[in-house]
Coordinates of C-alpha atoms in Angstrom, one line a residue:
X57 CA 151.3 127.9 46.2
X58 CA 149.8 129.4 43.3
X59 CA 149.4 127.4 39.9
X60 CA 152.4 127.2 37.0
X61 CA 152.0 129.7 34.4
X62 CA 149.5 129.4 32.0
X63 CA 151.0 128.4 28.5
X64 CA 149.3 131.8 27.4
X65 CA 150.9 134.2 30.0
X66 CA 153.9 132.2 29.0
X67 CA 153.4 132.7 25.2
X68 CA 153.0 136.3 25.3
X69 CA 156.1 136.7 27.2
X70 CA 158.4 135.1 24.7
X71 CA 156.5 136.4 21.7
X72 CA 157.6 140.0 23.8
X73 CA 161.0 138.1 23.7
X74 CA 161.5 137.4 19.9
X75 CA 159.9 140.4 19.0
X76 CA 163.0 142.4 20.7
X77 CA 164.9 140.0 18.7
X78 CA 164.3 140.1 15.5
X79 CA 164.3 144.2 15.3
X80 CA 163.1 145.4 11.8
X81 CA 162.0 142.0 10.9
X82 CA 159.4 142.1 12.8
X83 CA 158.2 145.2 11.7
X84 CA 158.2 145.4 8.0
X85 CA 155.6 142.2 8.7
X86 CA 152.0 143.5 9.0
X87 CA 150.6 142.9 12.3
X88 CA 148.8 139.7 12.5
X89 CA 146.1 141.0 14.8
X90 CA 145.5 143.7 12.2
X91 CA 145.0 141.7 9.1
X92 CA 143.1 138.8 11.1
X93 CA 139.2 138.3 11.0
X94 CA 137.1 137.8 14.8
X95 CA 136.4 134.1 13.6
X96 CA 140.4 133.6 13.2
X97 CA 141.1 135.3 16.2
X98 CA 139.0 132.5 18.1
X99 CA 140.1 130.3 16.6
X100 CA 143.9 130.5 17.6
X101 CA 142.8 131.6 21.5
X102 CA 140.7 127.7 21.2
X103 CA 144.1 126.1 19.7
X104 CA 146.7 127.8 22.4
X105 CA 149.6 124.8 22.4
X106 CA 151.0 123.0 19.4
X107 CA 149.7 119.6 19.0
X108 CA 153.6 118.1 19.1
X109 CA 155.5 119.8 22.2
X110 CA 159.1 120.6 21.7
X111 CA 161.7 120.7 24.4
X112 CA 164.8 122.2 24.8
X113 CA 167.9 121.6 25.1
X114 CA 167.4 121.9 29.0
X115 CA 164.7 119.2 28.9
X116 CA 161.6 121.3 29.5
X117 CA 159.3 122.6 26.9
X118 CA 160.7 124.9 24.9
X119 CA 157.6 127.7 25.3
X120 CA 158.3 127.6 29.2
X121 CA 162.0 127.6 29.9
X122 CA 163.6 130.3 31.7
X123 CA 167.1 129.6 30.1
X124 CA 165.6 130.2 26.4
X125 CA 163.4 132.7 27.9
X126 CA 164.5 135.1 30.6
X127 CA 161.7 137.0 30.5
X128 CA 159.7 134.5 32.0
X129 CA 161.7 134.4 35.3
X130 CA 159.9 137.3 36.3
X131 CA 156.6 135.7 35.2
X132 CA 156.6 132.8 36.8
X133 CA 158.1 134.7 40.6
X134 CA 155.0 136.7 40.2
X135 CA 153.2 133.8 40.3
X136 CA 155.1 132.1 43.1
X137 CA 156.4 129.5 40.8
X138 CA 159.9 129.2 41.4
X139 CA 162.7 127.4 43.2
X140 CA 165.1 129.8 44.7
X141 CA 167.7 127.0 45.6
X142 CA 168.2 125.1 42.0
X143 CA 166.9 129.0 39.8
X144 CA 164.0 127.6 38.1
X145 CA 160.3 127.1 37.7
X146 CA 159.1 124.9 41.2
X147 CA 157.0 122.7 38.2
X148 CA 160.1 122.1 36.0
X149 CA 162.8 121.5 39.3
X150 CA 164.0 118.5 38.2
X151 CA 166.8 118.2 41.3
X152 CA 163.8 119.0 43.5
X153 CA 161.5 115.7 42.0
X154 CA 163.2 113.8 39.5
X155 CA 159.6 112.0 38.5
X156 CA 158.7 115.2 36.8
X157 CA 158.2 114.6 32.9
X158 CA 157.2 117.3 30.1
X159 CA 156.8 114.9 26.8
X160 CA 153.1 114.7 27.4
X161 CA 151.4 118.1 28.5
X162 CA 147.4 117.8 28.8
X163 CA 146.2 120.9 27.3
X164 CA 143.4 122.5 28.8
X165 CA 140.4 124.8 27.8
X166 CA 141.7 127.6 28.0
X167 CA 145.1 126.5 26.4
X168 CA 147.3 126.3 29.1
X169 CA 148.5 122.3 29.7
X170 CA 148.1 120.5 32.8
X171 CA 150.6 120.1 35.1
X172 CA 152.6 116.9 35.1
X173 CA 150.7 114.7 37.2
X174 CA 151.7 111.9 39.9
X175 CA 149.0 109.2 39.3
X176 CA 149.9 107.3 42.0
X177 CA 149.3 110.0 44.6
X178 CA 146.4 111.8 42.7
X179 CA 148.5 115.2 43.0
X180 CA 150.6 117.5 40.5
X181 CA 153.9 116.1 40.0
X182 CA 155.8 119.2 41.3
X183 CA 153.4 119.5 44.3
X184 CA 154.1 115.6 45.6
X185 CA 155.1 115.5 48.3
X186 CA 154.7 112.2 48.9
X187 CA 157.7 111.7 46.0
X188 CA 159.6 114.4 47.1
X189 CA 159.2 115.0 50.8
X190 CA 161.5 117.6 51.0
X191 CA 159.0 119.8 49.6
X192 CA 157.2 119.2 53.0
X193 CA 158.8 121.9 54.8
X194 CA 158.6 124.6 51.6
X195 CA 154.6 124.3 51.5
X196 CA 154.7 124.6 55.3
X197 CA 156.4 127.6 55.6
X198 CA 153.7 128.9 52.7
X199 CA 151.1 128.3 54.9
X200 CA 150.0 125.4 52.2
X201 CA 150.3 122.2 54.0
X202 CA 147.5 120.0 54.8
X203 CA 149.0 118.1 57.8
X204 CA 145.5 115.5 57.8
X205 CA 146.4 114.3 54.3
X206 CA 150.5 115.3 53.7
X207 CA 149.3 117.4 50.7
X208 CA 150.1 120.7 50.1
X209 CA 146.4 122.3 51.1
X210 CA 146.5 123.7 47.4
X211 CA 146.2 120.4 45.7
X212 CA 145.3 117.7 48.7
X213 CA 143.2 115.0 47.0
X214 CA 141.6 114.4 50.0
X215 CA 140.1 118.0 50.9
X216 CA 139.7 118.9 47.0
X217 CA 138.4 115.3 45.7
X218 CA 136.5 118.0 42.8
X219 CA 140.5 119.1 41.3
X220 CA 141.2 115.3 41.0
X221 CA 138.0 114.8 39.1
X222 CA 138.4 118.1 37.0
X223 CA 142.2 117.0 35.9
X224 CA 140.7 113.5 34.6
X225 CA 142.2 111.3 37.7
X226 CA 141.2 109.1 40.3
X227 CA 141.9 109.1 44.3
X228 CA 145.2 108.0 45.2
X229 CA 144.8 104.1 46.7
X230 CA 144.6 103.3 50.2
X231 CA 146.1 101.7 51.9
X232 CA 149.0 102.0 49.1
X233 CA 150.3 98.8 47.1
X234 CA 152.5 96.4 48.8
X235 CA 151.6 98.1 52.5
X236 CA 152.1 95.9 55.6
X237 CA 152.5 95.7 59.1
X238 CA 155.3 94.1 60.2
X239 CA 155.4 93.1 64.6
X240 CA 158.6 92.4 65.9
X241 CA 157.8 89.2 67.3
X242 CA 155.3 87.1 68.8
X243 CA 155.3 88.4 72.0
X244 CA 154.9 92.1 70.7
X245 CA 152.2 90.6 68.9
X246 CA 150.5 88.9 72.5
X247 CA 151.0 92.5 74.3
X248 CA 149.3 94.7 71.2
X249 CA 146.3 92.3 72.1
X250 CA 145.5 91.2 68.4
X251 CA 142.6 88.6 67.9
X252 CA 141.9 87.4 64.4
X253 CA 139.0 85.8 62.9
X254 CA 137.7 84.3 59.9
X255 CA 135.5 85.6 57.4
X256 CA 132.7 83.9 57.1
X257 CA 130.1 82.7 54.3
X258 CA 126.5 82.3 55.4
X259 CA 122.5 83.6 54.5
X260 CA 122.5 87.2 55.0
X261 CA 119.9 89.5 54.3
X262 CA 120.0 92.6 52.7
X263 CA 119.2 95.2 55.2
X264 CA 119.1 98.9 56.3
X265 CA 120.0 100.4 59.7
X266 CA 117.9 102.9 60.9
X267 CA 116.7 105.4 64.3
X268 CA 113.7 105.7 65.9
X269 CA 111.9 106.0 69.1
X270 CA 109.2 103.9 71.3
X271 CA 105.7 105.0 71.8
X272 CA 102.4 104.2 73.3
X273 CA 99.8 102.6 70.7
X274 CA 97.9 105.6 69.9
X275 CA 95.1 104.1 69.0
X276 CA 94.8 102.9 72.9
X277 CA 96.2 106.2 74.7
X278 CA 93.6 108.6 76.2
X279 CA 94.8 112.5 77.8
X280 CA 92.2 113.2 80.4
X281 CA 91.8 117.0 80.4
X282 CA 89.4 119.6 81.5
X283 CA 86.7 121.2 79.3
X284 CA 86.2 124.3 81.1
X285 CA 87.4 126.7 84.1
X286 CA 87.7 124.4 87.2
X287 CA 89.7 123.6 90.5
X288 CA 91.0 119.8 91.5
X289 CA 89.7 118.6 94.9
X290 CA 90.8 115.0 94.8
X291 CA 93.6 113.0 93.0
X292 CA 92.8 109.4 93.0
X293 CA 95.5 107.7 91.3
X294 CA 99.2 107.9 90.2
X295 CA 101.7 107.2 87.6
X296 CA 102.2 103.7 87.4
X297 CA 98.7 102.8 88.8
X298 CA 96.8 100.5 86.6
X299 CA 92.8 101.4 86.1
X300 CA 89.8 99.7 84.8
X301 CA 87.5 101.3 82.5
X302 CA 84.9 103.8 84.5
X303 CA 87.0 104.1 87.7
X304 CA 87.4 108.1 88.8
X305 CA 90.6 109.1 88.6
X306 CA 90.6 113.1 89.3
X307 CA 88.2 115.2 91.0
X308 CA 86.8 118.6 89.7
X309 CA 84.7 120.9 91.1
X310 CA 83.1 123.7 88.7
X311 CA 80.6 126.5 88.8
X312 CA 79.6 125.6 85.8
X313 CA 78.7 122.1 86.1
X314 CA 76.9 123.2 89.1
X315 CA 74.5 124.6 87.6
X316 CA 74.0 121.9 84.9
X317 CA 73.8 119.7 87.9
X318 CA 71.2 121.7 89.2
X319 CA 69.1 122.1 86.0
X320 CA 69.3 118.6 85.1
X321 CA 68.1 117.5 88.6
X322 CA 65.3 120.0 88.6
X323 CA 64.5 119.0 85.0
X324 CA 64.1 115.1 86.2
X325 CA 61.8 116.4 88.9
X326 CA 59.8 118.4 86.5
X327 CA 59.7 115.6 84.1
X328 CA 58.3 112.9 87.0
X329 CA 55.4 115.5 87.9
X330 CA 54.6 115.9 84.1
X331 CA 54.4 112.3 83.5
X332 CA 52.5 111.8 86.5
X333 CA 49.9 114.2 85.4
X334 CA 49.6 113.1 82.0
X335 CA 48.8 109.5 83.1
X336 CA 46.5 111.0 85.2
X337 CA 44.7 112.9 82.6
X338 CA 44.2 110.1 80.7
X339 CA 42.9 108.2 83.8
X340 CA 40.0 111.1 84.0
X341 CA 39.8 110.9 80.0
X342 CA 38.9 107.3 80.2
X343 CA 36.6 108.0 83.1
X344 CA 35.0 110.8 81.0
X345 CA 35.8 113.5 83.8
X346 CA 38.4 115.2 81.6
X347 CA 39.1 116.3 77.9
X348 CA 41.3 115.5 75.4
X349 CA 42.9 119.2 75.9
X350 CA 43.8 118.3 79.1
X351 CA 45.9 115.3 78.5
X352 CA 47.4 117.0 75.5
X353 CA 48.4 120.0 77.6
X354 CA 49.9 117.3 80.3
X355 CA 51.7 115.7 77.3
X356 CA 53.5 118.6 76.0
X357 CA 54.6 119.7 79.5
X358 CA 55.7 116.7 79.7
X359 CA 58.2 117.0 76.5
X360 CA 59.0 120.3 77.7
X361 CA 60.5 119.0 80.6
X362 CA 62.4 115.8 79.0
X363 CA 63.9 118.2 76.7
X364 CA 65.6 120.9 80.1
X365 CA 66.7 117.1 81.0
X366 CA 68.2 115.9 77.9
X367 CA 69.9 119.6 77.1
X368 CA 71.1 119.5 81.2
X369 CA 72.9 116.4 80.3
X370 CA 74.4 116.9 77.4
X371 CA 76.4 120.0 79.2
X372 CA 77.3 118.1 81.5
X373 CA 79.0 115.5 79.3
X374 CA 80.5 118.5 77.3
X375 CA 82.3 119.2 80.7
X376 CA 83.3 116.0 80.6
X377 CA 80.7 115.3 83.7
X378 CA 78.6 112.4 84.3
X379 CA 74.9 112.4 85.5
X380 CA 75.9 111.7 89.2
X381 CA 77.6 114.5 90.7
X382 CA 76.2 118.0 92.5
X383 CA 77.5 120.7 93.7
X384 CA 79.7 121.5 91.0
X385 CA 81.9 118.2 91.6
X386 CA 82.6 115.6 88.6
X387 CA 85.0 113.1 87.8
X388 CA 87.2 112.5 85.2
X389 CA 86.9 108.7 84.3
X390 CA 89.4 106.1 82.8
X391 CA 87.9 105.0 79.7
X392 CA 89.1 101.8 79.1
X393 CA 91.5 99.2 81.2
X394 CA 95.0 100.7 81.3
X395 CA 97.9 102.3 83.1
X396 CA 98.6 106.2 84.6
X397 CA 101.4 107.2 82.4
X398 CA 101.1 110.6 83.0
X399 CA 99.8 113.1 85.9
X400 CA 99.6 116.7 86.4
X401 CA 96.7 117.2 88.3
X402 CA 97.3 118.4 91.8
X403 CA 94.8 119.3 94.8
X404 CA 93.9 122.9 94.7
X405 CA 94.7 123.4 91.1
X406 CA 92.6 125.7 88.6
X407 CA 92.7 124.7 85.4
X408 CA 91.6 125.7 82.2
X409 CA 89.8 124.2 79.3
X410 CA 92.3 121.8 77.5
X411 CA 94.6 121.2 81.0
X412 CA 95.5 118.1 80.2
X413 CA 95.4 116.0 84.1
X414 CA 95.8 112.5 83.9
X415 CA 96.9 109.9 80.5
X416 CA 96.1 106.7 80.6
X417 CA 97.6 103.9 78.1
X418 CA 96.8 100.5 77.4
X419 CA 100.4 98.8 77.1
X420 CA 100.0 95.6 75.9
X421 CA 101.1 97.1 72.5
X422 CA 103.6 99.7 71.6
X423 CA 104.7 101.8 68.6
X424 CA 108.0 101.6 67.4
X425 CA 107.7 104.7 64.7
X426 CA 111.2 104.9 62.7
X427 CA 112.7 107.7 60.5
X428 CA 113.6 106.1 57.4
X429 CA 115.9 108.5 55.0
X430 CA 113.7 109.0 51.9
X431 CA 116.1 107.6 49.7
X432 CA 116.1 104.3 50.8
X433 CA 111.9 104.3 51.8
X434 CA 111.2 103.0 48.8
X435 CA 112.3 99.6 49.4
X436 CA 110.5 99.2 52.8
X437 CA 107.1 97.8 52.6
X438 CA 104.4 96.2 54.9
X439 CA 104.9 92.7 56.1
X440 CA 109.3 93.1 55.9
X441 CA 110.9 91.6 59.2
X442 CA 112.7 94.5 61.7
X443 CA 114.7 94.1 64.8
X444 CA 115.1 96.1 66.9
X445 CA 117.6 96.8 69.6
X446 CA 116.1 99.2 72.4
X447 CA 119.4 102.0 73.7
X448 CA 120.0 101.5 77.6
X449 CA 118.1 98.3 78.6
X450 CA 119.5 96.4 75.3
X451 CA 116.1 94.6 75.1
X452 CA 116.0 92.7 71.9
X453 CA 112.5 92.4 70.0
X454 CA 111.1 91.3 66.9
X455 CA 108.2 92.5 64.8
X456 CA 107.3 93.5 61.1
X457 CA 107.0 96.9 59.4
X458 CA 103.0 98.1 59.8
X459 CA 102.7 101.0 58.0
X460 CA 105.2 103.1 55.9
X461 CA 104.1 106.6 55.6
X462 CA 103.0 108.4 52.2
X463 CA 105.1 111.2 52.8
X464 CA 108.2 112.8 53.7
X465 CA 108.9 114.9 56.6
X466 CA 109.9 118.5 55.8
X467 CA 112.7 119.0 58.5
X468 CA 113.8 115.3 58.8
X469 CA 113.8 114.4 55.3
X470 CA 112.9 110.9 56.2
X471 CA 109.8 109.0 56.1
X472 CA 108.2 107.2 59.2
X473 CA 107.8 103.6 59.6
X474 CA 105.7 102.3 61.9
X475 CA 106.6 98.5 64.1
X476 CA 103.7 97.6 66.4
X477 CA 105.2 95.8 69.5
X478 CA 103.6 93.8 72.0
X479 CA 104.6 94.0 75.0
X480 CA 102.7 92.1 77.8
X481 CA 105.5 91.8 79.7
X482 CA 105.8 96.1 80.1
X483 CA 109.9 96.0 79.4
X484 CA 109.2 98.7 76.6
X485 CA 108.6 101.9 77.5
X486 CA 107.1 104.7 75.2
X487 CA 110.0 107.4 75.1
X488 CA 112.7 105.4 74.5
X489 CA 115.4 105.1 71.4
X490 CA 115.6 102.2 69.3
X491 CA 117.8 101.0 66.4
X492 CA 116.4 99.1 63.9
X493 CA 117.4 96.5 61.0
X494 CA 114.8 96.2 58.3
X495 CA 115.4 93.5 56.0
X496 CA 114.5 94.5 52.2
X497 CA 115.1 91.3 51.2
X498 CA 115.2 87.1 51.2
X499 CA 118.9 85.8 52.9
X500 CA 121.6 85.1 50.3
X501 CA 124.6 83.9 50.9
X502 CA 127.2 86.6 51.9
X503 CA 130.7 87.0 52.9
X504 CA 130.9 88.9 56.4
X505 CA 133.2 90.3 58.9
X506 CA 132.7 91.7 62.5
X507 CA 131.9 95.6 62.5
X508 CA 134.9 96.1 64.5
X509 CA 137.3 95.0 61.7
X510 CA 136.2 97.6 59.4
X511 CA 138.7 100.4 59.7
X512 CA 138.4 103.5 57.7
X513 CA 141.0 106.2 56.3
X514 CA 141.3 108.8 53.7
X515 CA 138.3 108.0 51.7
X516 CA 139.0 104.1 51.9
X517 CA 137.4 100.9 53.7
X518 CA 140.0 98.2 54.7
X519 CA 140.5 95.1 56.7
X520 CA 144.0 93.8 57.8
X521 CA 144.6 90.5 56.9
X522 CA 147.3 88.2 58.5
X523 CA 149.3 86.9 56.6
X524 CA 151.7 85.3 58.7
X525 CA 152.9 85.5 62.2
X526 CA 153.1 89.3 63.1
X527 CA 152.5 90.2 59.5
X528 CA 149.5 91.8 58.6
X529 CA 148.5 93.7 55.3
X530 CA 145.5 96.1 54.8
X531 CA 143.0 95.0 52.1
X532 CA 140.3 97.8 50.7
X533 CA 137.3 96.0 50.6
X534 CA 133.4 97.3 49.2
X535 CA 131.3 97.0 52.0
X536 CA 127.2 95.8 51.8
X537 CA 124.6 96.1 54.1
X538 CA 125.0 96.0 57.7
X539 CA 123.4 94.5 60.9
X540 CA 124.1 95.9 64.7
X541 CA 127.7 93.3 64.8
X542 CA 128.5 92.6 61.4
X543 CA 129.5 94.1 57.9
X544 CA 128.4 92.2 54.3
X545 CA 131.7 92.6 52.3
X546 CA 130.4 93.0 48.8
X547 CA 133.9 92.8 46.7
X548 CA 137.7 92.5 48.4
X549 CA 137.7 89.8 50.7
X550 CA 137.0 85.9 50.3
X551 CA 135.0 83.7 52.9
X552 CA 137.7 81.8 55.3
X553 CA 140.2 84.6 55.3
X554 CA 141.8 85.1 58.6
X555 CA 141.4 89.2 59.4
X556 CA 141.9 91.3 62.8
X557 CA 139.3 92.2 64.5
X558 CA 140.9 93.6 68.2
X559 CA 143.7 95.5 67.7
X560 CA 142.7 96.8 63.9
X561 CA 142.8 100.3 65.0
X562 CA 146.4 100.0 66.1
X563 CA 147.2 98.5 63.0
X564 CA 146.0 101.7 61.3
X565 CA 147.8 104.0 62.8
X566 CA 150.8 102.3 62.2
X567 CA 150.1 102.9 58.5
X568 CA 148.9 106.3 59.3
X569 CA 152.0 107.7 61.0
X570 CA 152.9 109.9 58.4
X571 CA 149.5 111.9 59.0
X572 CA 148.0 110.9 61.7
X573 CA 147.5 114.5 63.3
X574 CA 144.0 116.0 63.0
X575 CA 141.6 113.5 62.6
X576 CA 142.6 110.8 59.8
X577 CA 141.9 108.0 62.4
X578 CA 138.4 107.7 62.4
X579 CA 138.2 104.3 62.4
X580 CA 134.5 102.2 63.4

């Protein structure tokens, strides 16, 4: 349903009204709008409602009765505003909700006054329809009816929190004053399966939750690949195998590194006769049978052939060959103690520079890095305790914060934060999702409540509270920091009350019957 008429709509209409009225009167006066100035003129569209309302004799204000005013009718039909059953305004039906009240209009910017409005349910007094439920099936039929909340879908606090805000009013309460839940007896009470429990007082610290995910320490996590065109001709190891630092783990045979291989054995050979001749020159020099030239010439050969060594070499360790090897075959070596966590190198494979084969990871440490949402990174620093809680295996493990990056992922918005984990044992494995608690601060004393108690509804946090046998009644509490099983309640609830934990969810719904439909029951 469209909004009331506007005060000014309204206005117009019964200045249309008197006019008719007053006949000649009205027009041996000079037209106001003719003899006014602009800054007059703005001033009266500012100022569009007396300051002291009037009613008539029907009980509404005076400006907006139909009775006074026929001429309105057809304003406020045009803008859906009217009761067919009872012939007036829907806003000023007092047989349809007797709560409605016109001694105190709120006048608005652009002079037209608020509608009445129901505090208690956060909704236009006309539009309750938690005060007059028979409106239920009017809004309905409209096609206005929010069936989550029980609002008309017009004015639902719930789905339009920002026209609850913009009239100068709060969210209705919930659960609502003097709620409970009543069971019919004890037994009812033993079938529903309801177990209670104290809250308690002890040291808790403030914390955050957060995601993240397992890896393998970085810093100790080699990917063996190849560094040029080449075929695999041996395998030697597999995932799971654990290496020592040197042992071959893939074969590779390349044309490439054949002929390094060959220059850097012909260049050793070449260097051995060269030395062998310069010693010998010098022998002859000493003897007087040969000249300095000669043993110079002998030294630079010599050089020259170090040098076809050395630059043989160093291709071959660009290939990632060693010195041993010929015929084009190499192997790809682990480089320090570790396990095979990764193989894709198969006999008979050609590869490509950058193939990545074999990885090989040291695993007495691993990464925890977690995605921190940047606006609560600035309260994680080095050195703060975390557990962490790894999904599947529910391994359980202990550790500090490491590093806390200096800046904020673009997609995720969050920052990383990084938990190194030892892990002789090999229970954690890189890949797999962890939940974290990072304490941000020293334990305090705290009231707290199991997770499961925490129901939610409409906006609101509650517990339910017994308070007596097969009496409960929900209490909206402020809820604090949380841990993996429990809740900090920060205002609401005090230490030693007895609250439900199983069977809070039915509870809820009990108090949610009225619009329980599409989704109000989304409980923790």
């Amino acid at each position: 349903m469209r909004p009331p008429v506007l005060l000014a709509v309204a206005a117009a209409v019964s200045l249309a009204a008197c006019s008719r009225k007053d006949g000649d009167a009205k027009r041996a006066q000079p037209d106001a709008r003719e003899v006014a100035t602009p800054e007059v003129a703005a001033s009266a569209a500012a100022v569009a409602v007396p300051s002291a309302p009037k009613q008539c004799e029907h009980g509404v204000l005076a400006d907006q009765c139909t009775r006074c005013n026929p001429d309105l009718v057809a304003v406020f039909k045009e803008l859906g505003d009217w009761c067919d059953q009872h012939g007036v305004p829907e806003s000023q039906c007092l047989k349809c909700n007797p709560k409605l009240r016109f001694d105190a209009p709120v006048v608005k910017a652009a002079g037209a006054p608020a509608e009445p409005w129901c505090k208690e349910h956060a909704a236009p007094e006309a539009k309750c329809t938690k005060c007059n439920p028979k409106l239920i099936a009017k809004f309905i039929a409209a096609g206005d009816f929010c069936r989550e909340h029980g609002y008309p879908e017009s004015v639902c606090p719930y789905c339009h929190p920002e026209k609850v805000k913009a009239a100068g009013h709060e969210l209705p309460a919930f659960p609502e004053p003097g709620t409970k839940v009543r069971l019919a007896s004890a037994e009812t009470e033993r079938k529903a399966g309801i177990e209670t429990v104290r809250a308690e007082s002890r040291p808790f610290a403030r914390s955050i939750e957060v995601v993240g995910q397992l890896q393998f320490d970085q810093n100790r996590l080699s990917r063996l690949s190849a560094r040029g065109e080449a075929r695999v001709t041996e395998v030697k190891v597999d995932i799971g195998d654990a290496v020592k630092r040197g042992q071959p783990l893939v074969v590779l045979s390349s044309g490439p590194v054949g002929g390094a291989q060959s220059r850097l054995a012909a260049g050793k050979a070449r260097l051995e006769a060269a030395q062998a001749a310069r010693e010998r020159e010098q022998a002859l020099l000493a003897s007087g049978i040969s000249s300095r030239r000669d043993v110079e010439q002998a030294g630079t050969e010599a050089a020259a052939a170090k040098a076809e060594q050395d630059a043989a070499r160093a291709e071959l360790r660009a290939a990632g060959a060693g010195d041993a090897g010929s015929g084009g075959r190499y192997a790809l070596t682990a480089p320090f103690d570790g396990t095979v966590v990764a193989r894709e190198a198969a006999v008979g494979r050609a590869v490509g520079q950058g193939d990545i084969l074999v990885e090989v990871a040291d695993l007495r440490t691993v990464w925890a890095v977690l995605d921190v949402p940047e606006e609560q990174a600035s309260a994680v620093r080095p050195g703060q305790r975390v557990t962490l809680r790894v999904e599947g295996s529910g391994e359980v493990r202990e550790g500090r914060v490491c590093r806390v990056a200096a800046a904020v992922d673009p997609q995720t918005r969050a920052v990383r934060v990084r938990v190194d984990l030892p892990n002789r044992d090999g229970a954690l494995r890189g890949g797999a999702f962890v939940r974290a608690t990072i304490e941000l601060a020293a334990p305090r004393a705290a009231v707290l409540v199991p997770r499961g108690a925490v129901q939610r509804a409409q906006g609101h946090e509650f517990v339910f509270v017994r308070t007596g046998p097969g009496q409960y009644e929900p209490v909206s509490v402020q809820l604090g920091s949380r841990t993996a099983d429990a809740v900090e309640v920060a205002g609401g609830l005090a230490a030693g009350t007895e609250i439900v934990t199983t069977g809070a969810f039915l509870l809820k719904t009990e108090i949610l019957k009225d619009s329980i439909g599409a989704g109000c029951a989304d409980g923790h």
